[in-house]
XYZ file of C-alpha atoms in Angstrom:
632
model
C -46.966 40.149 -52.233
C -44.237 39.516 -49.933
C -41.028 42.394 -50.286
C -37.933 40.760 -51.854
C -35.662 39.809 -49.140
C -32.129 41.121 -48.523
C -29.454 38.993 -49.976
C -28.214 38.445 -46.585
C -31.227 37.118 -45.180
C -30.125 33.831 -44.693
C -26.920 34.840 -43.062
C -28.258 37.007 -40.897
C -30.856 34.260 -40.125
C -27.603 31.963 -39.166
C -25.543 34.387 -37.582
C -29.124 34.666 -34.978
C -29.576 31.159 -33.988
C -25.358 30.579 -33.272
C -25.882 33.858 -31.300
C -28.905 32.161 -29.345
C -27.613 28.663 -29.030
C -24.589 27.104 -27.653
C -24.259 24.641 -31.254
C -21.217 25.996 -32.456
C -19.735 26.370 -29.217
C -20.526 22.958 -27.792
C -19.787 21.080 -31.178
C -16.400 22.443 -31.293
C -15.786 21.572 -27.748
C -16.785 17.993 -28.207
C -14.948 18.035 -31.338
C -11.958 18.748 -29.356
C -12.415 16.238 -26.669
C -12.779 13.621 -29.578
C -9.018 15.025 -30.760
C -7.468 15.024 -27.336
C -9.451 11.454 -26.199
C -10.647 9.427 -28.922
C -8.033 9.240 -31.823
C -9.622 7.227 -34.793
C -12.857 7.225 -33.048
C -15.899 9.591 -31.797
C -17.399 10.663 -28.588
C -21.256 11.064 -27.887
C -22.549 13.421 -25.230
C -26.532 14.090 -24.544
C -27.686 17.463 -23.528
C -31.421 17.679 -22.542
C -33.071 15.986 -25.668
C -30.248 16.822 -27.873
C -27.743 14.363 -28.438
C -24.112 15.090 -29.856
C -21.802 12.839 -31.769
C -18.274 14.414 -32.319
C -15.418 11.929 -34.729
C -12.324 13.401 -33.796
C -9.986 14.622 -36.896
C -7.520 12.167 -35.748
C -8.353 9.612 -38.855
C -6.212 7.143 -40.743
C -4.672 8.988 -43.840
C -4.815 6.190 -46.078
C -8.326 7.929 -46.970
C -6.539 10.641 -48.701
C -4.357 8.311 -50.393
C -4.084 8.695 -54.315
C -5.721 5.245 -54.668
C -8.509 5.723 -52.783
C -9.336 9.553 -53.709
C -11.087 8.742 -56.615
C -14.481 9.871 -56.567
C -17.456 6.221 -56.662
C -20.861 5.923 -57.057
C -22.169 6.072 -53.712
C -24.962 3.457 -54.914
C -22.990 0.755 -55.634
C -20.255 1.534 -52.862
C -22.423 1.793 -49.958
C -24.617 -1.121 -50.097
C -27.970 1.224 -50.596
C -27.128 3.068 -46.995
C -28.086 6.623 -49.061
C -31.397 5.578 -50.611
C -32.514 8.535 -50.771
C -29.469 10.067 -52.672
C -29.620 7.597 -55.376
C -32.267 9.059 -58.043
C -30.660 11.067 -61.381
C -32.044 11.796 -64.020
C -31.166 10.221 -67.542
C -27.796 11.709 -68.848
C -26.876 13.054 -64.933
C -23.705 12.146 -63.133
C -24.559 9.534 -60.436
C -23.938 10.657 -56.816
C -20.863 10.207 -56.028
C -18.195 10.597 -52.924
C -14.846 10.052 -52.150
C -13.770 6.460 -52.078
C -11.629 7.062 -49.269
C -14.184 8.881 -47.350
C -17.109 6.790 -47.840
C -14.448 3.832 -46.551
C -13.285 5.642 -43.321
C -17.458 5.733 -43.130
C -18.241 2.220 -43.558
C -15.467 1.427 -41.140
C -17.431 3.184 -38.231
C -20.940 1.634 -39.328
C -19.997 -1.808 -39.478
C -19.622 -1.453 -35.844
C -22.330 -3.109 -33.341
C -21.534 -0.480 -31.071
C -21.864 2.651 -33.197
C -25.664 1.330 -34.144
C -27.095 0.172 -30.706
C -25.557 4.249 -29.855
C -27.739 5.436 -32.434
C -30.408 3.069 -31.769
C -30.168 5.099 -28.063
C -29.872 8.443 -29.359
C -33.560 7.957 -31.399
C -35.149 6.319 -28.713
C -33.848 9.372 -25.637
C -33.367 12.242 -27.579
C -35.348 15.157 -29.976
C -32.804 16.004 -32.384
C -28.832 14.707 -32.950
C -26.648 17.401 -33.617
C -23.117 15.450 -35.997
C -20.169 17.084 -35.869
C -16.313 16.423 -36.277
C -12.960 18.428 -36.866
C -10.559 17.896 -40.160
C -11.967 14.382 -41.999
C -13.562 13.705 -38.913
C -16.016 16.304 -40.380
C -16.603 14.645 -43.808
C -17.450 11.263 -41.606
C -20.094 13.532 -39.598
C -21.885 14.165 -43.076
C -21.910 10.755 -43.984
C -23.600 9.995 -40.478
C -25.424 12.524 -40.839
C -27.238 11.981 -44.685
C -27.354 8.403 -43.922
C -29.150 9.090 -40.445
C -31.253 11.530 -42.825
C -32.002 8.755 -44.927
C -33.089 6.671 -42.169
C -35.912 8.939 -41.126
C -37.349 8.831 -44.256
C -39.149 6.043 -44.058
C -39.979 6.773 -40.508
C -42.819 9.452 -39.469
C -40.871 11.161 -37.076
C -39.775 14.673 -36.261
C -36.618 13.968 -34.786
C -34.335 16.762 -36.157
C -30.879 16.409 -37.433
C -28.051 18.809 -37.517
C -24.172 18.339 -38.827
C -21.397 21.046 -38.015
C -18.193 20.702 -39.719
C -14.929 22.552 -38.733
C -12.071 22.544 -41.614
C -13.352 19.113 -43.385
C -12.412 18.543 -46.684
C -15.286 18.466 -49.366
C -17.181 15.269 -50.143
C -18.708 14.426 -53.108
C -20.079 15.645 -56.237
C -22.233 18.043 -57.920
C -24.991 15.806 -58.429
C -24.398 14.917 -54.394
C -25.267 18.559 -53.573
C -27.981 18.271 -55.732
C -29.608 15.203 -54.446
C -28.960 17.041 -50.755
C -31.026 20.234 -51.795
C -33.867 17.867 -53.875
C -34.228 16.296 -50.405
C -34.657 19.431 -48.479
C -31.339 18.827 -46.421
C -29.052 21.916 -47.186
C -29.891 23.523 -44.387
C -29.162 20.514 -42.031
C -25.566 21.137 -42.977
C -23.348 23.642 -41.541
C -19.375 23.997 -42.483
C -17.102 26.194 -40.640
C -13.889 27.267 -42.175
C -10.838 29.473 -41.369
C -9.957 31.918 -43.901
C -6.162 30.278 -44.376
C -7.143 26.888 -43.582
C -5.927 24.389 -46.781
C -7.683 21.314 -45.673
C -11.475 22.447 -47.050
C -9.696 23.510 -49.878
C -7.328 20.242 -50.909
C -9.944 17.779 -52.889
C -9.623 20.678 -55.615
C -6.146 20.064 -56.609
C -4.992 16.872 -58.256
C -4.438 14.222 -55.702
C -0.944 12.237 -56.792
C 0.039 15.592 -56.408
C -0.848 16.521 -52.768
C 0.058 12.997 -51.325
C 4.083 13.770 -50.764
C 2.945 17.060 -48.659
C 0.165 14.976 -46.969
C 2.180 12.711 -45.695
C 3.983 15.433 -43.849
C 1.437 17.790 -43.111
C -1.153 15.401 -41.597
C 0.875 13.456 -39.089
C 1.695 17.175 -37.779
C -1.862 17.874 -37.389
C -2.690 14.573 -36.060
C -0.095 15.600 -33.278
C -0.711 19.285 -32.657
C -4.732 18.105 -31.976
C -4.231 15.401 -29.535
C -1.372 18.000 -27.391
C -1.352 21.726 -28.874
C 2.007 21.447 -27.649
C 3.300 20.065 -30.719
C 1.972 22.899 -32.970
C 6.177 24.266 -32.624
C 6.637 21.257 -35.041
C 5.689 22.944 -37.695
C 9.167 24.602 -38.030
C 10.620 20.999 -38.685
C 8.602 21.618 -41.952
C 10.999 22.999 -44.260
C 9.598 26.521 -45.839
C 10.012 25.453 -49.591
C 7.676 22.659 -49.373
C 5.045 24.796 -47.048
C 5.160 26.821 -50.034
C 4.996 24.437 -52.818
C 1.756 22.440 -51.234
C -0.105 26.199 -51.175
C 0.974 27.098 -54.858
C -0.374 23.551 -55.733
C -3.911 24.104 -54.127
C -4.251 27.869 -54.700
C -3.399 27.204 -58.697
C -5.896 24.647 -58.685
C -8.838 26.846 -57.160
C -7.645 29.927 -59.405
C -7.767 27.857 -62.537
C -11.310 26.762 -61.270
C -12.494 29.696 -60.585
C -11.407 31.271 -64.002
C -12.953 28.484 -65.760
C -15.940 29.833 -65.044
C -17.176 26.861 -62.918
C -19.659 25.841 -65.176
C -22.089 23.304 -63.732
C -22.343 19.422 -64.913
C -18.590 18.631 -64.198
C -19.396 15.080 -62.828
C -15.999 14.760 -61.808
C -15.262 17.828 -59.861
C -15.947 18.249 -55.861
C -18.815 20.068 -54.920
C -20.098 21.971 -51.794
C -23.254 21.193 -50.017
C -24.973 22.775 -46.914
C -24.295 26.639 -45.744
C -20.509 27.164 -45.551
C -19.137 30.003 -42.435
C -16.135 31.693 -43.030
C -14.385 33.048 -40.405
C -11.955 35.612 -39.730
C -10.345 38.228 -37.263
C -12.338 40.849 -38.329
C -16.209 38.764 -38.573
C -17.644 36.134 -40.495
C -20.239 35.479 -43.377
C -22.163 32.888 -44.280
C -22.579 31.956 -48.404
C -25.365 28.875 -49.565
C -24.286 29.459 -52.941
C -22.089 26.147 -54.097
C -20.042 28.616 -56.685
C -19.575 31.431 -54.629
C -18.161 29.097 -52.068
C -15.536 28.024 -54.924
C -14.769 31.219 -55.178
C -14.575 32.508 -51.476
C -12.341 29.869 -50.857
C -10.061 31.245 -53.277
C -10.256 34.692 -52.325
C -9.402 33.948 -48.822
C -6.451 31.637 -49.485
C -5.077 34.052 -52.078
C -4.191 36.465 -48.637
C -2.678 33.447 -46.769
C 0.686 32.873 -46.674
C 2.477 29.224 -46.052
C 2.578 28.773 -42.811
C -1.155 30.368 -42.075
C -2.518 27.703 -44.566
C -1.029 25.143 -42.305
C -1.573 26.410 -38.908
C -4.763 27.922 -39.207
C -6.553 23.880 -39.801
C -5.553 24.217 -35.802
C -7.115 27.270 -34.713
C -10.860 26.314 -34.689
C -11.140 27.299 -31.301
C -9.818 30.858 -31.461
C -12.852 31.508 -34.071
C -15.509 30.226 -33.055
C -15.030 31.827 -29.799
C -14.483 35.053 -31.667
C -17.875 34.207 -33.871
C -19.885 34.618 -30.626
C -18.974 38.435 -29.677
C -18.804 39.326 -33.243
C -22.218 38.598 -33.820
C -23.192 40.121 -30.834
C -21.510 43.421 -30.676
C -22.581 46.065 -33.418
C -20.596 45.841 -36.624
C -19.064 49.162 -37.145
C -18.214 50.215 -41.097
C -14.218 51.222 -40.901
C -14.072 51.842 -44.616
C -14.787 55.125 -44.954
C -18.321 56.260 -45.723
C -21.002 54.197 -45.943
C -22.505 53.397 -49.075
C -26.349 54.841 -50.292
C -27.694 51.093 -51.363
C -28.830 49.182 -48.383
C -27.859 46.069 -50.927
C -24.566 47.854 -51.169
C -23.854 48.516 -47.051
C -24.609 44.454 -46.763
C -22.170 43.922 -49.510
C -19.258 46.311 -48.117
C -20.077 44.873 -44.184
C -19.604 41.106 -45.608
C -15.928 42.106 -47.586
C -15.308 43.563 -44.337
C -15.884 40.564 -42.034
C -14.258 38.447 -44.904
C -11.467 40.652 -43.942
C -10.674 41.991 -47.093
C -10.152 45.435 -47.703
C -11.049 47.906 -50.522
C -7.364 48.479 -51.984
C -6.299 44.939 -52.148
C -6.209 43.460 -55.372
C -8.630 40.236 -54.447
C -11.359 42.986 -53.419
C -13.493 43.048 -56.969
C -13.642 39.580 -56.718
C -14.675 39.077 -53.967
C -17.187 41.875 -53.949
C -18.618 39.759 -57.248
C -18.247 36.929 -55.417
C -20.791 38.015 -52.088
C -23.049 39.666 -55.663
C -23.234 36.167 -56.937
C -24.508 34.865 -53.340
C -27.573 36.197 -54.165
C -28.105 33.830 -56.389
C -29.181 35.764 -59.826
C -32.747 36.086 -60.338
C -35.946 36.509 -58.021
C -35.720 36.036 -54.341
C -37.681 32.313 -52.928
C -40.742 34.174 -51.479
C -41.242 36.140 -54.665
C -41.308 33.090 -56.788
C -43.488 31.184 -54.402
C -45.842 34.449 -54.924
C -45.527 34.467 -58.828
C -46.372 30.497 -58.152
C -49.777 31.253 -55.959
C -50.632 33.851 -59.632
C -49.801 31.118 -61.653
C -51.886 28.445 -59.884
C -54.789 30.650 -60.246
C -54.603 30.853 -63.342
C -54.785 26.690 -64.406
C -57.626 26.839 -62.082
C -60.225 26.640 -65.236
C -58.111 23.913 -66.746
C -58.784 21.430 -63.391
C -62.515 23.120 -63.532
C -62.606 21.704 -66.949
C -61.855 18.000 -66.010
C -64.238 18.662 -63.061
C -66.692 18.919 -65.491
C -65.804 16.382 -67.412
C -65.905 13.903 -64.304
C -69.539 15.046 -63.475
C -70.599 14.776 -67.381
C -69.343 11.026 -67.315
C -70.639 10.159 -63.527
C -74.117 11.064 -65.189
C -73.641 9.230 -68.861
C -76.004 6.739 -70.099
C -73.630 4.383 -70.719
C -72.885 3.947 -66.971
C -69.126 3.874 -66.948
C -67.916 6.375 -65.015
C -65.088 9.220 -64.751
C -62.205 6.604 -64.716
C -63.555 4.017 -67.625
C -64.932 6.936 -70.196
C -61.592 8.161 -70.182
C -60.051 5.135 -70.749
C -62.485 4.116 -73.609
C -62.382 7.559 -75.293
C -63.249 8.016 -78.919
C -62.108 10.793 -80.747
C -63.679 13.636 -79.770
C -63.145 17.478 -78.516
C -63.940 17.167 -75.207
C -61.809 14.052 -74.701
C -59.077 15.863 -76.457
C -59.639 19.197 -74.301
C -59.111 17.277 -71.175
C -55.977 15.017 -72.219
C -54.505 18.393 -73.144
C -55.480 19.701 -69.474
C -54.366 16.748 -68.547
C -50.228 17.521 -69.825
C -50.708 21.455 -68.998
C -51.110 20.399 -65.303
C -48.653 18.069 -65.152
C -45.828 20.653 -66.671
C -46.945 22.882 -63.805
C -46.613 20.783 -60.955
C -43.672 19.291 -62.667
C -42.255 22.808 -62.431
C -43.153 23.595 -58.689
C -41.484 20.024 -57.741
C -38.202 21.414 -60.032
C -38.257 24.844 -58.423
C -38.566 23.550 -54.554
C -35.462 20.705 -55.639
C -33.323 23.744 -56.756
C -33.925 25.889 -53.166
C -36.015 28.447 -55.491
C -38.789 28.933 -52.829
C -38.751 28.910 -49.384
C -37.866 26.098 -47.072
C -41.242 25.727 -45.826
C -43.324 25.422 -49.226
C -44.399 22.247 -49.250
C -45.856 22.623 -45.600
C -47.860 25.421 -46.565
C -51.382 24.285 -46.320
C -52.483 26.076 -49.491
C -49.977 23.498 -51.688
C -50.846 20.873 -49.473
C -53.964 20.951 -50.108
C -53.939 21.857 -53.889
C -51.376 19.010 -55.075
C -53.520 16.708 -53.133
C -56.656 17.321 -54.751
C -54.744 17.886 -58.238
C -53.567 13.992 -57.480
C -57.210 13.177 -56.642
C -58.411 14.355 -59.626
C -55.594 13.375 -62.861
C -53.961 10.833 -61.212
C -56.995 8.759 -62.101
C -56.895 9.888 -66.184
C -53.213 8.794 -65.928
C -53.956 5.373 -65.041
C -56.850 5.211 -67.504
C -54.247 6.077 -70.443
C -51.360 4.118 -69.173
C -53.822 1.157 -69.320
C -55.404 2.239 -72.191
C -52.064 2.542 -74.054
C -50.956 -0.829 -73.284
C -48.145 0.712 -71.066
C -48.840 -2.398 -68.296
C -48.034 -4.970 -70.725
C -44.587 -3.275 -71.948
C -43.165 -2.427 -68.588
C -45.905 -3.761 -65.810
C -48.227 -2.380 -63.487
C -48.587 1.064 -62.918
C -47.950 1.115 -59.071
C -44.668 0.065 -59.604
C -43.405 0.588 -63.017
C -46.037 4.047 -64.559
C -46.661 6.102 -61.670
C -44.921 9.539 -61.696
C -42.666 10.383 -59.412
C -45.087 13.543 -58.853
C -47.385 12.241 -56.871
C -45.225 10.016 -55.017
C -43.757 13.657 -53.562
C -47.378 14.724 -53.126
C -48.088 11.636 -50.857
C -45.367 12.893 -48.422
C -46.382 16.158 -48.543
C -50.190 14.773 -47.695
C -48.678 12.525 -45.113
C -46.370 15.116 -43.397
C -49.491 18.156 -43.225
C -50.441 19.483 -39.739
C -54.238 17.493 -39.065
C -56.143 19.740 -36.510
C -59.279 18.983 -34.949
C -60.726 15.188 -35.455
C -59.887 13.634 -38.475
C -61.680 10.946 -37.949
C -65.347 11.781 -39.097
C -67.216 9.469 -41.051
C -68.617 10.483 -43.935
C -72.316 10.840 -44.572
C -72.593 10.339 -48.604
C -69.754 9.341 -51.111
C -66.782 11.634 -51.774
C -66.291 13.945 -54.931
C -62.936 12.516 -55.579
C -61.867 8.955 -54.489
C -59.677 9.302 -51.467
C -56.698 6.722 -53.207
C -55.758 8.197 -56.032
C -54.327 4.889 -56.859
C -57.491 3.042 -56.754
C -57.915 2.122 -60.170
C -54.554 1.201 -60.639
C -55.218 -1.297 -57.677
C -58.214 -2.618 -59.864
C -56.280 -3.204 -62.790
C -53.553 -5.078 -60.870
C -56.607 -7.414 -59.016
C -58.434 -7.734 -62.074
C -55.457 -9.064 -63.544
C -54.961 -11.598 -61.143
C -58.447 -13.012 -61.514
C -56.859 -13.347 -65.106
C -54.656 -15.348 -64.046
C -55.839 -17.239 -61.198
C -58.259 -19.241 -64.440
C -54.702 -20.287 -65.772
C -52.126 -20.829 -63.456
C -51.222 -24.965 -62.751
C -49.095 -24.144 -60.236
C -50.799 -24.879 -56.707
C -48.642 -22.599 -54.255
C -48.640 -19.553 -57.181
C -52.682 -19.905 -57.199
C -53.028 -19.852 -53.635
C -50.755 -16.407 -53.442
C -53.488 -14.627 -56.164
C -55.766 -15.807 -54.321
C -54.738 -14.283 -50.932
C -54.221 -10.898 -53.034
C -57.556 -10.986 -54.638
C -59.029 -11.221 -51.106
C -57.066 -8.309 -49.559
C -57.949 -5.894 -52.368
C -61.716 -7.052 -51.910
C -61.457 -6.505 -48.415
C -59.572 -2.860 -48.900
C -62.084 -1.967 -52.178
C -65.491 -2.928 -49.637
C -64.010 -1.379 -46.665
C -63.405 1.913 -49.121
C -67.003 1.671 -50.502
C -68.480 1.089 -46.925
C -66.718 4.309 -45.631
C -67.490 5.998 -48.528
C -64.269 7.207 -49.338
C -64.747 6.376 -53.018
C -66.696 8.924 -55.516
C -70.017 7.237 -57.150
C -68.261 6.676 -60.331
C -66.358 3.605 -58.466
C -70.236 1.958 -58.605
C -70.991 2.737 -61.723
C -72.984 -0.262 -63.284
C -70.049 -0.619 -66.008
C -67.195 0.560 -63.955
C -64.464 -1.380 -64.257
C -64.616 -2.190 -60.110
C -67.752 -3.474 -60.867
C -66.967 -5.724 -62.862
C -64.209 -7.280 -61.044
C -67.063 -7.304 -58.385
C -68.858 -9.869 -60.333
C -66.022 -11.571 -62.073
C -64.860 -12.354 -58.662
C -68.564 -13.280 -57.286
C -68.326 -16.231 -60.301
C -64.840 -17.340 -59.108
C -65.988 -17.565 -55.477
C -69.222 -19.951 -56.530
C -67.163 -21.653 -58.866
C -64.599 -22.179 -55.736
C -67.494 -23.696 -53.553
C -66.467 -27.142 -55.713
C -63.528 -27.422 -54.344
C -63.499 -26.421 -50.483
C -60.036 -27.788 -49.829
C -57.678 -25.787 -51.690
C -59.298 -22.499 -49.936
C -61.219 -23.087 -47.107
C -60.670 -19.115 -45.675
C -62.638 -18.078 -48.406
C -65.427 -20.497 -47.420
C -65.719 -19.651 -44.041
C -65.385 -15.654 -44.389
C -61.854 -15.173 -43.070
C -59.207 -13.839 -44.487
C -56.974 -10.403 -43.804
C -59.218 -7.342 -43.893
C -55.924 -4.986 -44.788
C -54.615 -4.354 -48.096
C -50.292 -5.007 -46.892
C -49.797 -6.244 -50.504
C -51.030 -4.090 -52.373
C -51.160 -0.962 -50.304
C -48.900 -1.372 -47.497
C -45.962 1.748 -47.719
């Protein structure tokens, strides 16, 4: 068993690869270029196989207008761009992201230019690496989820990064959520100053803010495109430099002491791994709450003017962030503590820059506790997962047995049809039960990975691979049989589209996405244990209903289309027999394959009286792929 990691692991992790790479360097360069040359616009720059695409922080403010700053349903806003951030469960808040935002977004994607760019950045480049200063930054995470969203459907490794500096957040909780159920947190990376407001506004009641945005923002705008201007800040009267902090920093205190309880729909939430940086270091927190509350620590210190100024000093940290990292990090608070957990703590208040006697220190010092994230470390749990699988290995022997006990009945029927025809008796009942117990677990794993509770590469490790695939192998089939048994496919429709669990659709992925070494390829030389489509019975239903229908249907065109399907599954089910990818209960003698076999074998001589309406059946052509049916 694997030794619980330190709570900094993943920091430490980070703080490695910006040490080793020139990311943060070269995205904050480009972002500044983008400032200084491309106002309301981005830049794109390739380096070897990665490309970058910087949107300079110069935007137009009517995105943080109090009209448009109202948090929408990025489903219905964004025209099914985010596919893959659409799915909540029943009674969750929809994903959902600023109005404004997702506008300023929409703006840059509507553009023939911006796609044929990305069209050249997937075809001449490895990984893209989004990144933008200010709200430039939140339009870099909408490029970059939606670019994520893209490659879903697309077997590809292409990587994709997105480095923020001082954006303001985005969306929701349930956005965050979606984002860590996709396995995308760790694409995201948000730098932030330790006095800067702007990552901090979208917590205090917009019709508030707007007066002091309107004066605050065209400074910005100014003091990015010529630093010179930064000396306008003085124009800024100190009252209301103080007023716009008390209005933010009251917000995030009264957040903060409501215990930020999760499920508040309405309430911005961070995603991704969030830097903060400071004179004296920086850490690096994952934890969405102790974010919250980090970025209230921090602006508790700042003063006025700091809050302001320090949205313009990006590029004073993040050349800092290198030599920090690299030089030795000395404790200056006295002695060190006894805990290794406690050194880490008392290094990471130090780099937050936050000393032992100031009043913010407990906090904070809770705060960096919380990071940890309560509870058992990710490669612990994936450990107590590998006992746990063990020990429902008895309950899948069970069904194994089952399926050999039916492959050898008398009655000829096979695993899939005796378990759709069940009686009452103990054995059926033992295995429906099995049936539920394995579901729960797997259920469980797929909840666990969604919520970042086991390591980032789980569901690449050949051992769950390889045991959720033959899990699917083996009960997706008794699903099928009871959804079809039950009378589920008349009520809501087929199973392929409206019964089958979203389980196994994450299981395909998983099966699709494995490392294959050595030849694949191999034919077989006798009939597999387990049919190699889990779906395959499913698919028999669906054709066997559309010989159903094919008897009845007056309509000509509607005929001719069951037809075609009817022809591709027969060509798919025979080209799956003749490989012998299917297990011998598909032949069974009163298998439910067979008998769409022969049901079909009447239609066909029936058919030979009329040669007109389907002359490819007559003369053996026809499509010897499945697209309808089985096409992804």
């Amino acid at each position: 068993m694997e030794a619980e990691a330190s709570s900094f692991e993943c920091s430490e992790m980070l703080a490695t690869l910006l040490a080793s790479t020139p990311l943060l360097e070269e995205s904050w360069k480009l972002c500044g270029q983008a400032n200084a040359e491309a106002p309301q616009s981005y830049g794109t720059k390739q380096m070897g196989h990665v490309s970058y695409v910087a949107f300079s922080g110069i935007q137009m403010l009517a995105g943080l207008d109090p009209s448009c700053s109202n948090l929408v349903p990025i489903e219905s806003s964004a025209n099914g761009l985010f596919s893959s951030l659409h799915r909540h469960g029943e009674g969750e808040e929809p994903v959902m992201v600023h109005a404004g935002l997702l506008h300023l977004f929409l703006s840059f994607y509507s553009s023939p230019i911006f796609h044929n760019q990305m069209r050249e950045i997937t075809s001449n480049s490895k990984s893209v690496v989004f990144t933008g200063h200010s709200v430039g930054g939140t339009v870099a995470s909408l490029s970059a989820l939606w670019f994520l969203s893209c490659l879903q459907s697309l077997p590809s490794s292409f990587s994709v990064i997105c480095v923020t500096f001082g954006s303001p957040m985005l969306g929701n909780e349930s956005l965050s959520k979606a984002i860590l159920q996709e396995r995308w947190g760790g694409n995201f990376l948000h730098v932030v100053a330790q006095h800067d407001i702007v990552p901090r506004l979208l917590f205090a009641p917009s019709d508030s803010l707007f007066p002091y945005l309107c004066s605050f923002f065209p400074f910005w705008h100014s003091s990015m495109s010529n630093p010179s201007f930064k000396q306008l800040l003085a124009q800024c009267p100190d009252e209301m430099q103080a007023q716009f902090l008390h209005i933010v920093l009251n917000s995030l205190e009264a957040l903060s002491a409501g215990g930020l309880n999760s499920g508040q729909g309405n309430l911005f939430w961070p995603f991704g791994s969030y830097i903060f940086c400071t004179s004296k270091g920086s850490i690096c927190l994952d934890n969405a709450v102790s974010v919250i509350k980090m970025l209230h620590l921090m602006l508790a210190k700042s003063s006025p003017s700091s809050s302001i100024e320090d949205h313009l000093n990006y590029e004073n940290y993040v050349g800092q962030v290198y030599w920090q990292i690299l030089s030795s990090n000395n404790f200056q608070e006295g002695d060190l503590p006894d805990s290794s957990y406690e050194v880490g703590i008392a290094l990471a208040l130090q780099s937050s820059d936050i000393t032992p006697c100031e009043a913010v220190s407990g906090p904070a010092k809770d705060c960096l506790k919380l990071a940890k994230q309560m509870g058992r470390t990710p490669s612990l749990n994936s450990a107590n997962l590998a006992i746990a699988l063990s020990k429902i290995t008895p309950l899948r022997a069970q069904i194994e047995w089952y399926k050999a006990t039916c492959d050898d009945s008398d009655d000829q029927m096979g695993y899939y049809d005796s378990f759709k025809r069940r009686g009452a008796s103990k054995k059926n009942s033992k295995v429906n039960m099995n049936r539920h117990k394995l579901a729960r677990f797997w259920d469980d794993v797929i909840s666990m990975l969604e919520h970042n509770q086991l390591p980032h590469d789980f569901h690449k490790r050949s051992k769950w691979v390889n045991a959720s695939q033959f899990y699917k192998l083996l009960v997706e089939p008794l699903d099928i049989a009871e959804y079809y048994r039950s009378g589920e496919h008349l009520k809501k429709g087929h199973y392929m589209e409206h019964g089958r669990e979203r389980r196994y659709k994450i299981f395909d992925k998983w099966w699709r996405d494995r490392k294959v070494e050595g030849n694949p390829g191999n034919s077989r030389s006798k009939f597999a244990s387990l049919t190699q489509d889990s779906c395959f019975w499913a698919r028999v239903e669906e054709a066997r209903d559309w010989l159903n229908r094919v008897r009845s249907e007056g309509d000509t065109r509607t005929q001719s289309l069951l037809w075609e399907n009817i022809e591709k599954f027969d060509q798919y089910a025979r080209g799956m027999v003749d490989r012998k990818e299917v297990s011998i209960d598909v032949l069974a003698k009163n298998s439910s394959y067979n008998l769409f076999v022969e049901e079909w074998k009447d239609l066909k001589s029936q058919l030979q009286l009329f040669p007109p309406h389907f002359p490819s059946l007559l003369d053996g052509g026809g499509s010897s792929s499945f697209d309808y049916i089985v096409g992804k």
